[in-house]
Short mmCIF file of C-alpha atoms and ligand atoms in Angstrom, two decimals:
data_model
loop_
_atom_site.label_atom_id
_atom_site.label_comp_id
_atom_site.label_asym_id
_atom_site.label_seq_id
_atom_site.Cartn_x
_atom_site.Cartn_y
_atom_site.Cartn_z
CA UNK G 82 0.00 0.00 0.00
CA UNK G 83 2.88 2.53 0.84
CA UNK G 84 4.27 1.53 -2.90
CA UNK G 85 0.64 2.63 -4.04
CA UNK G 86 0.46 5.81 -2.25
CA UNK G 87 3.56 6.85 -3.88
CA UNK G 88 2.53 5.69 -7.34
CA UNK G 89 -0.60 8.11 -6.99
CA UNK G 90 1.48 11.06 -5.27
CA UNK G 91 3.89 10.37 -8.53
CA UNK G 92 0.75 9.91 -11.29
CA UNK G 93 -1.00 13.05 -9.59
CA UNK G 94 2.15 15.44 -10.27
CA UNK G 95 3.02 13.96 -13.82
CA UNK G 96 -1.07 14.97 -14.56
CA UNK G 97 -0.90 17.94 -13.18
CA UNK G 98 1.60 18.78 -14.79
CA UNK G 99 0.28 18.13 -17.70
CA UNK G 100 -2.96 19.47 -17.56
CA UNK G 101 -3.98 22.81 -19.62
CA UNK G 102 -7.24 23.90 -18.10
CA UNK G 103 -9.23 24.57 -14.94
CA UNK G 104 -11.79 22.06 -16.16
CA UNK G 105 -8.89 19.59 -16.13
CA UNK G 106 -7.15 20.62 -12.71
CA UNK G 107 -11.26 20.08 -11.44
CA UNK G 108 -11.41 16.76 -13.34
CA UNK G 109 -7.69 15.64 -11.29
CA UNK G 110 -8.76 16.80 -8.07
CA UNK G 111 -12.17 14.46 -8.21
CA UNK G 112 -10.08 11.68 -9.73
CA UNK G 113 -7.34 12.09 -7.01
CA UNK G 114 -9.04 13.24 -3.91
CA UNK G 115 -12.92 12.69 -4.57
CA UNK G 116 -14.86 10.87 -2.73
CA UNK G 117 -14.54 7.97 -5.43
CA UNK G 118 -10.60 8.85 -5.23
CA UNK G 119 -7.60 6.68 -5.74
CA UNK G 120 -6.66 8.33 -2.20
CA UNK G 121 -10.19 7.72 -0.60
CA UNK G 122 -10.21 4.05 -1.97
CA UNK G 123 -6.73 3.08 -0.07
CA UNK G 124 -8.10 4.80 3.27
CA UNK G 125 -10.84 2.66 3.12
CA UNK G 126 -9.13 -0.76 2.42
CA UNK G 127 -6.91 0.30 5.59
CA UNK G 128 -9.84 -1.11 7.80
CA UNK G 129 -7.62 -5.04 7.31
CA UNK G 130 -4.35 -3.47 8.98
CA UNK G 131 -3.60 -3.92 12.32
CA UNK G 132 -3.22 -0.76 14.35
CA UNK G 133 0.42 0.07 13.83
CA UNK G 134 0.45 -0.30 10.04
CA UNK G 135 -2.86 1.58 9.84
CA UNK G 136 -1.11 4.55 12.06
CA UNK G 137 2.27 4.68 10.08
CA UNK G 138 -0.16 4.33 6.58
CA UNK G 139 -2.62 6.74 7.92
CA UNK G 140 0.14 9.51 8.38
CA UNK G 141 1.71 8.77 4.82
CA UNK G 142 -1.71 8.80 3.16
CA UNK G 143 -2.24 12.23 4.78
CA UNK G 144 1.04 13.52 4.36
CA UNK G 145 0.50 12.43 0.42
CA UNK G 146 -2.75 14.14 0.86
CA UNK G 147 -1.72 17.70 1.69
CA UNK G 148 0.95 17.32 -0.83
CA UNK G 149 -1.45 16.67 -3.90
CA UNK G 150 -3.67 19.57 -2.21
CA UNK G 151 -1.00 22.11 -2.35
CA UNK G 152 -0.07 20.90 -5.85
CA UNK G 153 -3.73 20.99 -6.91
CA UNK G 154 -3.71 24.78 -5.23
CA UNK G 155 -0.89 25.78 -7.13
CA UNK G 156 -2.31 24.57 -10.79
CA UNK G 157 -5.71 26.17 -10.19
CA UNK G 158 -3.96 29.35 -9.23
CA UNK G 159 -1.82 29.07 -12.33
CA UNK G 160 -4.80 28.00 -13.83
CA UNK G 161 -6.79 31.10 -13.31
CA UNK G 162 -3.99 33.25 -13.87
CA UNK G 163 -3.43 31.68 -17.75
CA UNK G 164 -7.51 32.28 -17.49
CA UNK G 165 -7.32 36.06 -16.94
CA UNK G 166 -4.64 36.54 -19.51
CA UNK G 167 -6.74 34.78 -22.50
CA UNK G 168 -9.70 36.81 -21.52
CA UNK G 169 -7.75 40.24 -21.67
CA UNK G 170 -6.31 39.02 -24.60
CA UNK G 171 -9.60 38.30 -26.28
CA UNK G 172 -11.10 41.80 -25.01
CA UNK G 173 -8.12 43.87 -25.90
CA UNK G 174 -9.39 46.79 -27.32
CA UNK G 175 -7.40 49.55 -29.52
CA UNK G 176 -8.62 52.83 -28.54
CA UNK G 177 -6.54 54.36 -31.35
CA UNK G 178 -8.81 52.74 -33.52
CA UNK G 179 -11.21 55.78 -34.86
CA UNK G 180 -14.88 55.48 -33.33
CA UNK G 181 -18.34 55.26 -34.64
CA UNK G 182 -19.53 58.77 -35.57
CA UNK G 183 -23.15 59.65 -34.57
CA UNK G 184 -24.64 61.93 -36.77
CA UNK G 185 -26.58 64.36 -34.53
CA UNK G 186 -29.46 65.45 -35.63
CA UNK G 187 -30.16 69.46 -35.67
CA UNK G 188 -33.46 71.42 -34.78
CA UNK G 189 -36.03 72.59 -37.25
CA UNK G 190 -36.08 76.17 -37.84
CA UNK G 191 -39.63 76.31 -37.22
CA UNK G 192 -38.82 74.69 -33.82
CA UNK G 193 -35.61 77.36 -33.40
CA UNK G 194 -38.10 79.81 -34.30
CA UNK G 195 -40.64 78.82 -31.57
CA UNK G 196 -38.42 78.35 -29.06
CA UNK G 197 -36.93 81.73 -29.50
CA UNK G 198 -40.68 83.22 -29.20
CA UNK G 199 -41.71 81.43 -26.23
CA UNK G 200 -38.37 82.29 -24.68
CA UNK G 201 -38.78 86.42 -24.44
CA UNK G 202 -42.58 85.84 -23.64
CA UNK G 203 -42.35 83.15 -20.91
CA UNK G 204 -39.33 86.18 -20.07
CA UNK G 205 -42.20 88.62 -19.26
CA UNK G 206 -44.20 86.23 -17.23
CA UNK G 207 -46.37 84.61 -20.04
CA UNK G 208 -47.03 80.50 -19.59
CA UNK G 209 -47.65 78.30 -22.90
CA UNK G 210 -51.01 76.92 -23.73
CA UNK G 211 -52.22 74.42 -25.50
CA UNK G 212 -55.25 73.80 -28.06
CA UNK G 213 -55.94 70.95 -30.76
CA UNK G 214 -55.66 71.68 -34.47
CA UNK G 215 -58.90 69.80 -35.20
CA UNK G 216 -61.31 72.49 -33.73
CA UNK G 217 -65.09 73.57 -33.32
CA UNK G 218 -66.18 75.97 -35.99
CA UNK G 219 -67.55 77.84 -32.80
CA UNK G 220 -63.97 77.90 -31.39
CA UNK G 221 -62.15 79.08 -34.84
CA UNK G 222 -65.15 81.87 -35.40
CA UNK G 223 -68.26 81.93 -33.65
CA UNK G 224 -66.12 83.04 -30.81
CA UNK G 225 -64.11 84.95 -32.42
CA UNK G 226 -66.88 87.67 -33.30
CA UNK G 227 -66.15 86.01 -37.41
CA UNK G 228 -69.87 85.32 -37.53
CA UNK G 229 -71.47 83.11 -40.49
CA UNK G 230 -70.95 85.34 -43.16
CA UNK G 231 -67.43 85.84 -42.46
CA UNK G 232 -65.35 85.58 -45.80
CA UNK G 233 -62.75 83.29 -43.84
CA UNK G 234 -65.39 80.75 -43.60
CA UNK G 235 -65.74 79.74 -46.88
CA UNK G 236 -65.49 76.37 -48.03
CA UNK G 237 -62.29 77.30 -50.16
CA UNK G 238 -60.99 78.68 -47.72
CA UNK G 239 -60.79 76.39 -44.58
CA UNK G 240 -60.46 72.59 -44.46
CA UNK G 241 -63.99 71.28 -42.96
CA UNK G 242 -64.47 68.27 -41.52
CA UNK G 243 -67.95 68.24 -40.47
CA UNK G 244 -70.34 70.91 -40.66
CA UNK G 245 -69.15 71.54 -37.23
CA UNK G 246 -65.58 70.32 -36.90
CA UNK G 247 -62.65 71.85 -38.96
CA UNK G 248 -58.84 72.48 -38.96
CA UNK G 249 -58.06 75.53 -36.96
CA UNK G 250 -57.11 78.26 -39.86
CA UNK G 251 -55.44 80.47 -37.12
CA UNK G 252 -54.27 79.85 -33.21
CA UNK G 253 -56.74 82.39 -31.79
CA UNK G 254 -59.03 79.29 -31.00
CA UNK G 255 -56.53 78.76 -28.00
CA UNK G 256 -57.69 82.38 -26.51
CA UNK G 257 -61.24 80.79 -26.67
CA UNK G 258 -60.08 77.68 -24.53
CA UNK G 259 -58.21 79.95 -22.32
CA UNK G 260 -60.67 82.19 -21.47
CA UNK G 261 -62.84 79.29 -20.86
CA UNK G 262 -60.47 77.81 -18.60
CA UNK G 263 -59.11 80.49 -16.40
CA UNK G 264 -60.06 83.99 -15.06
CA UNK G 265 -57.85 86.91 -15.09
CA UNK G 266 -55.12 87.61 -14.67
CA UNK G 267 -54.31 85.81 -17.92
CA UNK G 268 -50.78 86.03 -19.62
CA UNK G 269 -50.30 83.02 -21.91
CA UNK G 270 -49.20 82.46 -25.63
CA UNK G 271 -49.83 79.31 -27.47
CA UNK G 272 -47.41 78.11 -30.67
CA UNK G 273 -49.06 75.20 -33.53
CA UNK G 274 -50.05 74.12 -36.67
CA UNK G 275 -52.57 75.44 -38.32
CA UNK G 276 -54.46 75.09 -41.52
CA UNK G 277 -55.75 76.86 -44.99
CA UNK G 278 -56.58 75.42 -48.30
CA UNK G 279 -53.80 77.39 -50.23
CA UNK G 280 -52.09 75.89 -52.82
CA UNK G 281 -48.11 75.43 -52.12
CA UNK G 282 -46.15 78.69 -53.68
CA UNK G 283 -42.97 80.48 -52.51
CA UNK G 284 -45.01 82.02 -49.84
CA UNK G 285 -48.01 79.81 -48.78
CA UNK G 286 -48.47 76.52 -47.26
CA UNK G 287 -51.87 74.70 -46.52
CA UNK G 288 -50.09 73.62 -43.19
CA UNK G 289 -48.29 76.55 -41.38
CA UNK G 290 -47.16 77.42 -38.31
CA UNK G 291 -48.36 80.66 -35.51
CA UNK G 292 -47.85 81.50 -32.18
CA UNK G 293 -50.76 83.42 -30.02
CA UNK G 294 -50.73 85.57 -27.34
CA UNK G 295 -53.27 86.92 -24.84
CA UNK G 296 -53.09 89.36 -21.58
CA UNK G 297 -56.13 90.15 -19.35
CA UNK G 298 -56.04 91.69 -16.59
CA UNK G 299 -57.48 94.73 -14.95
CA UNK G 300 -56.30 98.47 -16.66
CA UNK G 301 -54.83 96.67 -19.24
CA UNK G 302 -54.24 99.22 -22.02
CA UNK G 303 -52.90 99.65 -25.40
CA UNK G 304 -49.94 100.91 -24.43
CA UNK G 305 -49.45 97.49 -23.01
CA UNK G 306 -49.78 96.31 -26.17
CA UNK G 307 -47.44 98.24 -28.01
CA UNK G 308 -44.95 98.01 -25.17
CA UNK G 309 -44.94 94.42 -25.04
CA UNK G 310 -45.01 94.05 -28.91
CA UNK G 311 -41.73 96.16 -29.18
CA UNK G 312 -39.71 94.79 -26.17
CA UNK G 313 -40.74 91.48 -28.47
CA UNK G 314 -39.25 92.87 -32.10
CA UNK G 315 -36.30 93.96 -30.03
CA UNK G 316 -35.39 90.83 -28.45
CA UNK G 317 -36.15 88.85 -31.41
CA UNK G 318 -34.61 91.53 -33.82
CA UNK G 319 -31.93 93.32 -32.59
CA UNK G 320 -32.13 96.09 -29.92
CA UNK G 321 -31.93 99.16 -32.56
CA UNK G 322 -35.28 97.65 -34.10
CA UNK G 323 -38.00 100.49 -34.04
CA UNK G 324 -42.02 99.61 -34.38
CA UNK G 325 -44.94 100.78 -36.58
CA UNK G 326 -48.17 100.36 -35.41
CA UNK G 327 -51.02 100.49 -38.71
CA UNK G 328 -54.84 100.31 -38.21
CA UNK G 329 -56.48 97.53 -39.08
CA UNK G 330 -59.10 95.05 -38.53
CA UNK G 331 -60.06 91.73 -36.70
CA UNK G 332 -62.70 90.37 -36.41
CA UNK G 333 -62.58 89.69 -32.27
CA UNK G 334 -60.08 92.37 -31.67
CA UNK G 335 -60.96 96.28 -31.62
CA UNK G 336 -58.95 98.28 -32.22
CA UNK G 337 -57.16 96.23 -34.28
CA UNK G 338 -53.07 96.65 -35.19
CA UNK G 339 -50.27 95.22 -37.70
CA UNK G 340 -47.10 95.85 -36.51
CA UNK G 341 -44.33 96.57 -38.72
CA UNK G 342 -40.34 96.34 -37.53
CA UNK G 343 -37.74 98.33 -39.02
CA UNK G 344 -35.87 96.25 -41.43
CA UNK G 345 -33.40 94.76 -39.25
CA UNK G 346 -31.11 93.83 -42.17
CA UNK G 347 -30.54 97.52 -43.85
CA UNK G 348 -31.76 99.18 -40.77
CA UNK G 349 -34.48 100.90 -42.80
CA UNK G 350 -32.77 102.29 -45.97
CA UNK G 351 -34.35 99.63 -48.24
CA UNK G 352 -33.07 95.87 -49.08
CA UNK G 353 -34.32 92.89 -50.57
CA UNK G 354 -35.64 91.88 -47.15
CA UNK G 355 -38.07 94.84 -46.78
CA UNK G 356 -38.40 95.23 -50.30
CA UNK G 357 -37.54 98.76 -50.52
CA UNK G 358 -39.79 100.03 -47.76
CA UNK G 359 -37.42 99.60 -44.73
CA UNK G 360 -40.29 98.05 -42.99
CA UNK G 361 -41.03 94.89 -42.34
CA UNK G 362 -44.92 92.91 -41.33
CA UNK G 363 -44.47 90.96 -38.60
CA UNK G 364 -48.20 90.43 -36.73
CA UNK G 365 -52.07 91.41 -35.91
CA UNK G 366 -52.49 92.53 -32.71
CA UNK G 367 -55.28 93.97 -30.79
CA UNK G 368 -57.33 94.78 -27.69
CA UNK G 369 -59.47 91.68 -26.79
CA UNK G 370 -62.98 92.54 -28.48
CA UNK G 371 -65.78 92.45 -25.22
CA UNK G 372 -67.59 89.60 -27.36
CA UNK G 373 -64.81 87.42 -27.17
CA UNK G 374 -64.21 88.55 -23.02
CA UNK G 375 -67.69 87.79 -22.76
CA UNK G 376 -67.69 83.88 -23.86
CA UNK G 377 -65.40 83.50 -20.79
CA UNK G 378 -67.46 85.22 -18.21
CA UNK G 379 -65.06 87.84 -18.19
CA UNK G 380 -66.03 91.52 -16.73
CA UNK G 381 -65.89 93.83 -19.10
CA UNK G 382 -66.19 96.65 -16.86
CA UNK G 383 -63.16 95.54 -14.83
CA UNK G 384 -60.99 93.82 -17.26
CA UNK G 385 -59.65 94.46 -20.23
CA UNK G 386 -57.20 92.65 -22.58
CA UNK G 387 -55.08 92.34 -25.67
CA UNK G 388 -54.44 89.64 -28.33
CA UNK G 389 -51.63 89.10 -30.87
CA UNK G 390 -50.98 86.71 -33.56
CA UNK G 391 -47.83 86.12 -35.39
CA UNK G 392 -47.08 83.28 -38.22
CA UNK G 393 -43.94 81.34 -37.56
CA UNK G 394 -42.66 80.88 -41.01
CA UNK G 395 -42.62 84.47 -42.37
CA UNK G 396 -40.57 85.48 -39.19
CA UNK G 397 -37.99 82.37 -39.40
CA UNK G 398 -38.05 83.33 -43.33
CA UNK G 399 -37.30 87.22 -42.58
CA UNK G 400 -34.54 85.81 -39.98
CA UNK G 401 -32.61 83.27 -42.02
CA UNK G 402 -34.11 85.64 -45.68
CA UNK G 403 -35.11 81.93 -46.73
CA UNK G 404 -37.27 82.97 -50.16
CA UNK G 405 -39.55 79.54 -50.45
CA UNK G 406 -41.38 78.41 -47.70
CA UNK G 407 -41.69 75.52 -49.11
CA UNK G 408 -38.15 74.32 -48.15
CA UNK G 409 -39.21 74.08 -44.43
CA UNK G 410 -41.45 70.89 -45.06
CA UNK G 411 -39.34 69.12 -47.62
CA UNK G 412 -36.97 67.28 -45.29
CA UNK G 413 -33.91 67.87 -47.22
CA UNK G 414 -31.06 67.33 -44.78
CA UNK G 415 -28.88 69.88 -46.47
CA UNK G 416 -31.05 72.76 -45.67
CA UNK G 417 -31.93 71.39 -42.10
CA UNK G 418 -28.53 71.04 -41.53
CA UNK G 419 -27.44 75.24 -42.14
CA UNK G 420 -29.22 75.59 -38.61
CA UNK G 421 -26.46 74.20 -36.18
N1 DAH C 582 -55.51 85.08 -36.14
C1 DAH C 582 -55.00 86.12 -37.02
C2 DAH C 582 -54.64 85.52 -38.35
O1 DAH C 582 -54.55 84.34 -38.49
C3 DAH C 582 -53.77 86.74 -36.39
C4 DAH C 582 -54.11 87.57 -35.21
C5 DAH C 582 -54.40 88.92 -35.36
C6 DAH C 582 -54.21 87.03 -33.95
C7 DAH C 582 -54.75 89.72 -34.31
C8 DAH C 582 -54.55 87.83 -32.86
C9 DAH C 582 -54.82 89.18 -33.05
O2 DAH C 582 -54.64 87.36 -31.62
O3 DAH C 582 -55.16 89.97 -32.00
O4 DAH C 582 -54.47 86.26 -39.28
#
């Protein structure tokens, strides 16, 4: 039996040697030490010995144990080692290798344009709201003092789809809903999409863009209005950008107001921009006609209001002098991509 214990102390460090992998240092250990083990077999036939032989075996067999332990120690060690270095190996990376390059995507200059609105209003206290493009006829006119033989409610002009239902051909709708919703004080403007059967030119789109605005409050004046209006042209134009205030008319706003900015390009000498005139249209504007305070419950006696209305697309066409409004729906990456 002592022969045998050193045969399988000798046969354990030749395989051990020999063996390449973890799986194989695991298969070694349960061959050598398991409880099926070469080892684990002579311990057991030691029961025949008498007490002194089984003392003097028991001792070697240990001894013979520990050593194949340690040696089994040492290979899984070396075995995890050779282990670590494959796997770095395999996930070696080259970071001078040139990346992937994201494109990133740029904002529309409708949605520049918006943003840049809403940003000097919601400046001067004003909150956003919202209203749907598909709208009540009452919301788009009724309301708005455009009664049923207003021109704007032809057929060819204004995409029905009921009798009752249409697309919104302006944002002023959203003053409706607001004045609905809330009581003064009111300060709120509301950008979106709105629609007109026109047939696609340089300078008209069925779909277009506008952004709203509406103050009530008590004493609200007109020189609210035109303050307000010009603190806007000069944040949105430049500083040195003066205002012109014509007469005009709307339906649920009286009196009623364009408002013209110097040109901000020639500052007013005539350019292609202005078209000679050194002034540029930029919006209606009014004070809030009583019929329209009135659908809300509003007090006439103690508050007063104005509106305004400006269309996205001629201002981000006056800013960037784009000539064909028709290149803001056409997705063409190469004119998206000027707005960085
Ligand atoms: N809704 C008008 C349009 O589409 C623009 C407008 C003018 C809005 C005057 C207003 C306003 O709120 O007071 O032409």
């Amino acid at each position: 039996m002592q022969n045998q214990l050193m045969e399988i102390l000798q046969e354990a460090k030749e395989q051990l040697k020999n063996a390449a992998s973890m799986d194989a240092t695991e298969e070694l250990r349960i061959r050598f030490l398991g409880k099926k083990g070469r080892l684990t077999e002579i311990l057991r036939s030691m029961g025949s010995l008498n007490e002194e032989d089984r003392k003097a075996l028991g001792k070697q067999a240990n001894d013979v144990r520990s050593e194949i332990e340690k040696l089994l120690e040492e290979k899984f060690l070396e075995m995890k080692l050779v282990q670590r270095a494959a796997k770095f190996k395999a996930e070696k990376i080259d970071v001078t290798e040139p990346g992937t390059v994201i494109s990133l995507g740029t904002k529309h200059p409708i949605t520049i344009t918006i943003e840049e609105i809403s940003r000097v209003f919601m400046n001067m206290g004003y909150q956003i709201a919202e209203g749907p493009e598909v709208e009540t006829v009452f919301n788009n006119f009724d309301a708005l003092n455009a009664g049923p033989n207003h021109p704007a409610r032809d057929f060819s002009d204004t995409f029905y789809i009921s009798e009752q239902i249409l697309l919104r051909t302006q944002t002023s709708p959203v003053q409706i809903r607001t004045l609905m919703q809330q009581q003064p004080p009111i300060k709120v403007i509301s950008p979106g999409r709105c629609f007109r059967c026109d047939t696609p030119d340089a300078t008209h789109s069925p779909m277009f863009h506008q952004v709203e605005g509406l103050a009530v409050d008590e004493g609200i004046s007109m020189a609210d209005l035109k303050g307000t209006l010009s603190e806007f042209a000069r944040e949105m134009f430049g500083s040195k950008v003066r205002t012109k205030f014509r007469p005009h008319h709307f339906p649920f706003t009286e009196p009623s107001a364009e408002v013209d900015v110097s040109c901000f390009k020639c500052g007013g000498s005539g350019c292609r921009v202005c078209k000679g005139s050194g002034w540029i249209e930029i919006l209606g504007c009014g004070m809030v006609h009583p019929n329209v305070l009135k659908i809300g419950n509003v007090d006439t006696e103690r508050f007063s209001g104005f509106a305004f209305g400006m269309g996205v697309e001629r201002i981000a066409m006056l800013k960037y002098e784009i000539d064909d409004i028709r290149l803001f729906y056409e997705n063409d990456m190469r004119f998206i991509q000027q707005f960085k």
